Coordinates of C-alpha atoms in Angstrom, one line a residue:
Chain A
X1 CA 98.5 100.6 124.3
X2 CA 99.0 103.4 121.9
X3 CA 96.0 104.6 119.7
X4 CA 97.0 106.3 116.5
X5 CA 93.8 108.5 116.0
X6 CA 92.5 111.6 114.5
X7 CA 89.7 113.5 116.4
X8 CA 87.0 113.5 113.7
X9 CA 87.8 110.2 112.0
X10 CA 84.7 108.1 112.3
X11 CA 86.7 104.7 112.7
X12 CA 89.0 106.3 115.4
X13 CA 86.1 107.6 117.1
X14 CA 84.8 104.0 117.2
X15 CA 87.8 102.6 118.8
X16 CA 87.9 105.4 121.4
X17 CA 84.3 104.5 122.4
X18 CA 85.2 100.8 122.8
X19 CA 88.1 101.7 124.9
X20 CA 86.2 103.9 127.1
X21 CA 83.2 101.4 127.6
X22 CA 85.9 98.6 128.6
X23 CA 87.6 101.3 130.9
X24 CA 91.0 100.6 129.2
X25 CA 93.7 103.1 129.4
X26 CA 95.7 104.0 126.2
X27 CA 97.8 106.7 125.0
X28 CA 96.5 108.7 122.1
X29 CA 98.9 109.5 119.2
X30 CA 97.4 112.1 117.0
X31 CA 97.8 111.7 113.3
X32 CA 96.7 114.8 111.4
X33 CA 95.0 113.9 108.2
X34 CA 95.1 117.4 106.8
X35 CA 98.5 118.9 107.8
X36 CA 101.5 118.6 105.3
X37 CA 99.3 116.5 102.9
X38 CA 98.5 114.1 105.5
X39 CA 100.7 112.8 108.4
X40 CA 99.1 109.2 107.5
X41 CA 100.9 109.3 104.2
X42 CA 104.4 109.9 105.8
X43 CA 106.9 107.1 106.0
X44 CA 107.0 107.1 109.8
X45 CA 103.3 106.3 109.9
X46 CA 103.4 104.0 107.0
X47 CA 105.8 101.9 108.9
X48 CA 103.3 101.5 111.6
X49 CA 100.2 100.9 109.2
X50 CA 101.0 99.9 105.7
X51 CA 97.5 101.0 104.6
X52 CA 98.2 104.6 105.9
X53 CA 94.9 105.2 107.6
X54 CA 93.8 105.6 111.1
X55 CA 93.1 104.2 113.7
X56 CA 96.1 101.7 114.4
X57 CA 96.4 100.1 117.8
X58 CA 100.0 99.4 118.9
X59 CA 100.3 96.9 121.9
X60 CA 102.7 97.3 124.6
X61 CA 104.9 94.5 123.1
X62 CA 104.9 96.4 119.9
X63 CA 102.5 94.6 117.5
X64 CA 100.1 96.7 115.7
X65 CA 96.5 96.0 114.7
X66 CA 94.8 98.1 112.0
X67 CA 91.1 98.4 110.9
X68 CA 88.6 99.3 113.6
X69 CA 86.6 96.1 113.4
X70 CA 89.6 94.0 113.9
X71 CA 90.7 96.2 116.9
X72 CA 87.4 96.3 118.5
X73 CA 87.0 92.4 118.1
X74 CA 90.3 92.0 119.6
X75 CA 89.4 94.2 122.7
X76 CA 86.4 92.3 123.1
X77 CA 88.4 89.0 123.4
X78 CA 91.3 90.7 125.4
X79 CA 89.0 92.1 128.0
X80 CA 85.6 90.7 127.8
X81 CA 84.0 92.4 130.5
X82 CA 82.1 94.8 130.3
X83 CA 81.0 93.1 126.9
X84 CA 80.1 94.8 123.8
X85 CA 78.5 91.7 122.6
X86 CA 75.6 89.9 124.5
X87 CA 76.0 86.2 125.2
X88 CA 73.4 84.8 122.6
X89 CA 74.6 83.9 119.2
X90 CA 71.8 85.6 117.3
X91 CA 72.0 88.5 119.6
X92 CA 75.5 88.9 118.8
X93 CA 74.7 88.8 115.0
X94 CA 72.3 91.6 115.3
X95 CA 75.0 93.9 116.8
X96 CA 77.3 92.8 114.1
X97 CA 75.1 93.3 111.2
X98 CA 74.4 96.8 112.2
X99 CA 78.2 97.4 112.8
X100 CA 79.1 95.8 109.4
X101 CA 76.4 97.8 107.5
X102 CA 77.7 101.1 108.9
X103 CA 81.4 99.9 108.7
X104 CA 81.1 98.6 105.0
X105 CA 78.3 100.2 103.4
X106 CA 78.1 103.8 104.7
X107 CA 81.5 105.1 106.2
X108 CA 83.9 103.9 103.4
X109 CA 81.8 105.7 100.9
X110 CA 82.5 109.1 102.4
X111 CA 85.8 108.8 103.7
X112 CA 88.6 111.3 103.0
X113 CA 90.1 109.3 100.2
X114 CA 86.9 108.6 98.4
X115 CA 85.7 112.3 98.7
X116 CA 89.1 113.4 97.2
X117 CA 89.0 111.0 94.3
X118 CA 85.4 112.5 93.4
X119 CA 86.9 115.9 93.5
X120 CA 89.7 114.6 91.2
X121 CA 87.2 113.4 88.9
X122 CA 85.8 116.9 88.5
X123 CA 83.0 116.9 91.0
X124 CA 82.1 120.1 93.0
X125 CA 81.1 120.5 96.5
X126 CA 77.5 120.1 95.6
X127 CA 78.0 116.7 93.9
X128 CA 80.1 115.6 96.9
X129 CA 77.5 116.7 99.3
X130 CA 74.8 114.8 97.5
X131 CA 76.8 111.6 97.4
X132 CA 77.4 111.7 101.1
X133 CA 73.8 112.4 101.7
X134 CA 72.7 109.5 99.5
X135 CA 74.8 106.7 101.2
X136 CA 74.1 108.0 104.8
X137 CA 70.3 108.2 104.0
X138 CA 70.1 104.8 102.3
X139 CA 72.3 103.0 105.1
X140 CA 70.3 104.6 107.9
X141 CA 67.1 103.6 106.2
X142 CA 68.1 100.0 106.8
X143 CA 69.7 100.6 110.3
X144 CA 66.5 102.2 111.4
X145 CA 64.6 99.0 110.4
X146 CA 67.1 96.8 112.1
X147 CA 67.6 98.4 115.5
X148 CA 65.0 98.2 118.4
X149 CA 62.4 100.5 119.9
X150 CA 63.7 101.5 123.2
X151 CA 67.3 102.1 125.0
X152 CA 70.3 101.8 122.8
X153 CA 70.3 100.0 119.5
X154 CA 69.4 96.7 121.2
X155 CA 68.5 98.2 124.8
X156 CA 71.8 97.6 126.5
X157 CA 74.8 99.5 125.2
X158 CA 76.9 97.5 122.8
X159 CA 78.8 97.1 119.6
X160 CA 75.9 98.6 117.3
X161 CA 76.1 101.7 119.4
X162 CA 79.9 101.9 119.1
X163 CA 79.3 102.1 115.2
X164 CA 76.2 104.2 115.0
X165 CA 77.2 107.2 117.2
X166 CA 80.4 108.2 115.0
X167 CA 78.1 107.7 111.8
X168 CA 75.5 110.1 113.5
X169 CA 78.3 112.6 114.1
X170 CA 79.5 112.5 110.5
X171 CA 75.9 112.7 109.3
X172 CA 75.5 115.9 111.5
X173 CA 78.8 117.3 110.2
X174 CA 77.6 116.8 106.7
X175 CA 74.1 118.4 107.4
X176 CA 72.2 115.1 106.6
X177 CA 68.6 115.3 107.4
X178 CA 67.9 112.7 110.4
X179 CA 64.3 113.5 111.0
X180 CA 63.1 110.2 109.3
X181 CA 65.2 108.2 111.7
X182 CA 63.7 108.6 115.3
X183 CA 65.2 105.4 116.6
X184 CA 68.5 106.6 115.6
X185 CA 67.9 110.0 117.1
X186 CA 66.8 108.3 120.3
X187 CA 70.1 106.4 120.6
X188 CA 71.9 109.5 119.9
X189 CA 70.1 111.4 122.7
X190 CA 70.7 108.7 125.2
X191 CA 74.5 108.2 124.3
X192 CA 74.9 111.9 124.5
X193 CA 74.5 111.5 128.3
X194 CA 76.8 108.3 128.7
X195 CA 80.4 109.0 130.0
X196 CA 82.1 106.7 127.6
X197 CA 80.5 108.2 124.6
X198 CA 81.4 111.8 125.9
X199 CA 85.1 111.2 126.5
X200 CA 85.4 109.6 123.2
X201 CA 83.7 112.3 121.3
X202 CA 85.6 114.4 118.7
X203 CA 85.0 117.6 120.6
X204 CA 86.8 116.1 123.7
X205 CA 90.0 115.0 121.8
X206 CA 93.3 117.2 122.5
X207 CA 94.2 117.1 118.7
X208 CA 91.0 119.1 117.8
X209 CA 92.0 122.4 116.5
X210 CA 91.1 125.4 118.8
Chain B
X1 CA 69.7 77.2 106.6
X2 CA 68.8 79.2 103.5
X3 CA 71.3 81.4 101.9
X4 CA 70.1 84.1 99.6
X5 CA 73.0 84.4 97.1
X6 CA 73.9 85.6 93.6
X7 CA 76.6 83.8 91.9
X8 CA 79.2 86.5 91.2
X9 CA 78.3 88.7 94.2
X10 CA 81.7 89.0 96.2
X11 CA 80.1 89.0 99.6
X12 CA 77.7 85.9 98.7
X13 CA 80.9 84.1 97.5
X14 CA 82.6 84.8 101.0
X15 CA 79.6 83.1 102.8
X16 CA 79.7 80.2 100.6
X17 CA 83.4 79.7 101.1
X18 CA 82.8 79.7 104.9
X19 CA 79.9 77.3 104.7
X20 CA 82.0 75.0 102.4
X21 CA 85.1 75.1 104.9
X22 CA 82.8 74.3 107.8
X23 CA 81.0 71.5 105.9
X24 CA 77.6 73.2 106.7
X25 CA 74.7 72.3 104.5
X26 CA 72.3 75.0 103.1
X27 CA 69.8 75.7 100.4
X28 CA 70.8 78.3 98.1
X29 CA 68.1 80.7 97.1
X30 CA 69.2 82.8 94.0
X31 CA 68.4 86.5 94.0
X32 CA 69.1 87.8 90.4
X33 CA 70.6 91.5 90.9
X34 CA 70.1 92.1 87.0
X35 CA 66.7 90.6 86.1
X36 CA 63.7 92.9 86.3
X37 CA 65.5 95.7 87.7
X38 CA 67.0 93.5 90.5
X39 CA 65.0 91.0 92.5
X40 CA 66.9 92.4 95.5
X41 CA 64.7 95.4 95.2
X42 CA 61.4 93.5 95.2
X43 CA 59.2 93.6 98.2
X44 CA 59.5 89.9 98.7
X45 CA 63.3 90.1 99.4
X46 CA 63.1 93.4 101.2
X47 CA 60.8 91.7 103.7
X48 CA 63.8 89.2 104.2
X49 CA 66.6 91.9 104.2
X50 CA 65.5 95.4 104.6
X51 CA 68.8 96.7 103.2
X52 CA 68.0 94.9 99.9
X53 CA 71.3 93.2 99.4
X54 CA 72.9 89.9 99.3
X55 CA 73.7 87.6 101.0
X56 CA 71.2 87.0 103.8
X57 CA 71.2 83.7 105.9
X58 CA 67.8 82.5 106.9
X59 CA 68.1 80.1 110.0
X60 CA 65.8 77.1 110.4
X61 CA 63.8 79.0 112.9
X62 CA 63.2 81.7 110.6
X63 CA 65.5 84.5 111.9
X64 CA 67.6 86.2 109.3
X65 CA 71.2 87.4 109.5
X66 CA 72.5 90.0 106.9
X67 CA 75.8 91.2 106.1
X68 CA 78.6 88.8 105.2
X69 CA 80.9 89.7 108.3
X70 CA 78.0 89.1 110.8
X71 CA 77.1 86.0 109.0
X72 CA 80.5 84.5 109.1
X73 CA 81.2 85.4 112.6
X74 CA 77.9 83.9 113.6
X75 CA 78.9 80.7 111.8
X76 CA 82.2 80.6 113.4
X77 CA 80.5 80.7 116.7
X78 CA 77.7 78.3 115.8
X79 CA 80.1 75.6 114.4
X80 CA 83.6 76.3 115.8
X81 CA 85.2 73.3 113.9
X82 CA 87.0 73.7 111.6
X83 CA 87.9 77.2 112.8
X84 CA 88.3 80.1 110.5
X85 CA 90.0 81.9 113.2
X86 CA 93.1 80.5 115.1
X87 CA 93.5 80.4 118.9
X88 CA 95.8 83.3 119.7
X89 CA 94.2 86.7 120.0
X90 CA 96.7 88.5 117.9
X91 CA 96.6 85.7 115.2
X92 CA 92.8 86.4 115.1
X93 CA 93.2 90.0 114.8
X94 CA 95.6 89.3 111.7
X95 CA 93.0 87.5 110.0
X96 CA 90.1 90.0 110.8
X97 CA 92.3 93.1 109.9
X98 CA 92.7 91.7 106.2
X99 CA 89.0 90.7 106.0
X100 CA 88.0 94.2 107.3
X101 CA 90.3 96.0 105.0
X102 CA 88.9 94.1 102.0
X103 CA 85.3 94.2 103.2
X104 CA 85.3 97.8 104.1
X105 CA 88.0 99.5 102.0
X106 CA 87.9 97.6 98.7
X107 CA 84.5 95.9 98.0
X108 CA 82.0 98.4 99.0
X109 CA 83.7 100.9 96.5
X110 CA 83.0 98.7 93.6
X111 CA 79.7 97.0 94.4
X112 CA 76.7 97.4 91.9
X113 CA 75.1 100.2 93.7
X114 CA 78.4 102.4 93.8
X115 CA 79.0 101.7 90.1
X116 CA 75.5 102.6 89.2
X117 CA 75.8 105.8 91.0
X118 CA 78.9 106.8 89.1
X119 CA 77.1 106.2 85.8
X120 CA 74.2 108.3 87.0
X121 CA 76.6 111.1 87.7
X122 CA 77.8 110.9 84.1
X123 CA 80.8 108.8 84.2
X124 CA 81.6 106.4 81.3
X125 CA 82.9 102.8 81.3
X126 CA 86.5 104.2 81.2
X127 CA 86.1 106.3 84.2
X128 CA 84.3 103.3 86.1
X129 CA 87.0 100.9 85.2
X130 CA 89.7 103.4 86.5
X131 CA 87.7 103.8 89.7
X132 CA 87.5 100.1 90.3
X133 CA 91.2 99.5 89.6
X134 CA 92.3 102.4 91.8
X135 CA 90.5 101.0 94.9
X136 CA 91.6 97.4 94.3
X137 CA 95.2 98.2 93.6
X138 CA 95.4 100.5 96.7
X139 CA 93.8 97.9 98.9
X140 CA 95.7 95.1 97.7
X141 CA 99.1 97.0 98.1
X142 CA 98.3 97.0 101.8
X143 CA 97.0 93.2 101.7
X144 CA 100.1 92.3 100.2
X145 CA 102.1 93.9 102.9
X146 CA 99.9 92.3 105.6
X147 CA 99.8 88.7 104.6
X148 CA 102.6 86.0 105.0
X149 CA 105.2 84.5 102.7
X150 CA 103.9 81.0 102.4
X151 CA 100.8 79.0 102.3
X152 CA 97.4 80.8 102.5
X153 CA 97.5 84.3 103.7
X154 CA 98.6 83.1 107.1
X155 CA 99.8 79.6 106.4
X156 CA 96.6 77.6 107.3
X157 CA 93.4 78.5 105.6
X158 CA 91.0 81.1 107.4
X159 CA 89.2 84.0 107.5
X160 CA 91.5 86.2 105.5
X161 CA 91.4 83.7 102.7
X162 CA 87.6 83.7 102.8
X163 CA 87.6 87.4 102.1
X164 CA 90.7 87.5 99.7
X165 CA 89.6 84.9 97.2
X166 CA 86.3 86.7 96.2
X167 CA 88.2 89.9 96.0
X168 CA 90.8 88.5 93.6
X169 CA 87.7 87.0 91.5
X170 CA 86.5 90.6 91.2
X171 CA 89.7 91.9 90.2
X172 CA 90.2 89.4 87.5
X173 CA 86.6 90.1 86.3
X174 CA 87.5 93.8 86.0
X175 CA 90.9 93.2 84.4
X176 CA 92.9 94.5 87.3
X177 CA 96.7 93.9 86.9
X178 CA 97.8 91.7 89.9
X179 CA 101.4 91.2 88.9
X180 CA 102.6 93.5 91.6
X181 CA 101.1 91.0 94.2
X182 CA 102.9 87.7 94.2
X183 CA 101.6 86.5 97.7
X184 CA 98.2 87.3 96.7
X185 CA 98.7 85.4 93.5
X186 CA 100.2 82.5 95.5
X187 CA 97.2 82.2 97.7
X188 CA 94.8 82.4 94.8
X189 CA 96.7 79.5 93.2
X190 CA 96.6 77.4 96.3
X191 CA 92.9 77.9 96.9
X192 CA 92.1 77.0 93.3
X193 CA 93.0 73.6 94.3
X194 CA 91.1 73.4 97.6
X195 CA 87.6 71.7 97.4
X196 CA 85.7 74.4 99.5
X197 CA 86.9 77.3 97.2
X198 CA 86.0 75.4 94.2
X199 CA 82.4 74.5 95.3
X200 CA 81.9 78.1 96.4
X201 CA 83.2 79.6 93.1
X202 CA 80.9 81.7 91.0
X203 CA 81.3 79.3 88.1
X204 CA 80.0 76.4 90.3
X205 CA 76.8 78.0 91.1
X206 CA 73.5 77.0 89.5
X207 CA 72.3 80.5 89.1
X208 CA 75.2 81.3 86.7
X209 CA 73.7 82.1 83.3
X210 CA 74.5 79.4 80.7

């Protein structure tokens, strides 16, 4: 499998964690979102992913899956063990609701395209920073209420953690204050010691600039 | 089951379609997002859904699931037939990637909270309309490339259609030009004749104002 990825893309980072937790081998193909106006906007990449975003997963037979949620659910069905979702239906829903909250209501509001649009509308760095902080703080307030009191989000590592850690990375990058979220910070500390999260981290990617 | 819903909420509409396609009975509990500053922000509702958004699904045993994607995947696992997702792994991923593209990269950018935030930042109705049109048009350009050339999104009705129809409804409501998207308009026309999409439509909801 080939994963089209960018080292600090939140959604690429999710897929890297899922692949690492499942022990699935892949070739990383870097797509630089900055260089030359963005390699994701070039015809070569648009022929892989018509939305022009990362990540994309190209299977050995050539088919491409886009959108991190679709990719991760595919990996869970392709290679069920170790599982990202527990067995019980309600327990599975608890993981998916945290994943969806982060994947729909936090991250899309501060991706590169949205921040560029805000700048095009005349907003300065201060406005953009406030915008990012607002959505991460509001979303994390709900996540903090939804996750458990020990271990990973729901004790054993799973889908909710696959989503939470990249979002925490983005929050740190944008200097969002996380002191009101002790459960989230507990999960962050635990994951920092876990090999799958370490290998998937932006700092461990070969396309990270020197 | 109780569904906390608002008639023209895009994500509530999705869940109503999924319930109708599966023939699952539920009690609709209206949450008015406009009245009294928004019933979704009141303590009664926050005790149901700490994120303070619709929809929420309360199961008979009292547990609550939030986030439309988590609710719909739960319903698919609870009541597998009729299926929203086909049997093949890649075919399932094709439905989920359209659902995720709409649910992550289109709808969250024009929900009530985001539009209110833009107004608070000094933007007028013209700016807000342009913002909505930009994200729907960009997202639908990718959706148009991803879906098939006949029938529903992928011939038989499924998850991609559950997401697409509410997004088309929102696009019409905001006067977005859809003439460049013949495949999407084909699916819209087909769904307009389907009983599950009709019963779930905002115009058919008892909480729609006279």
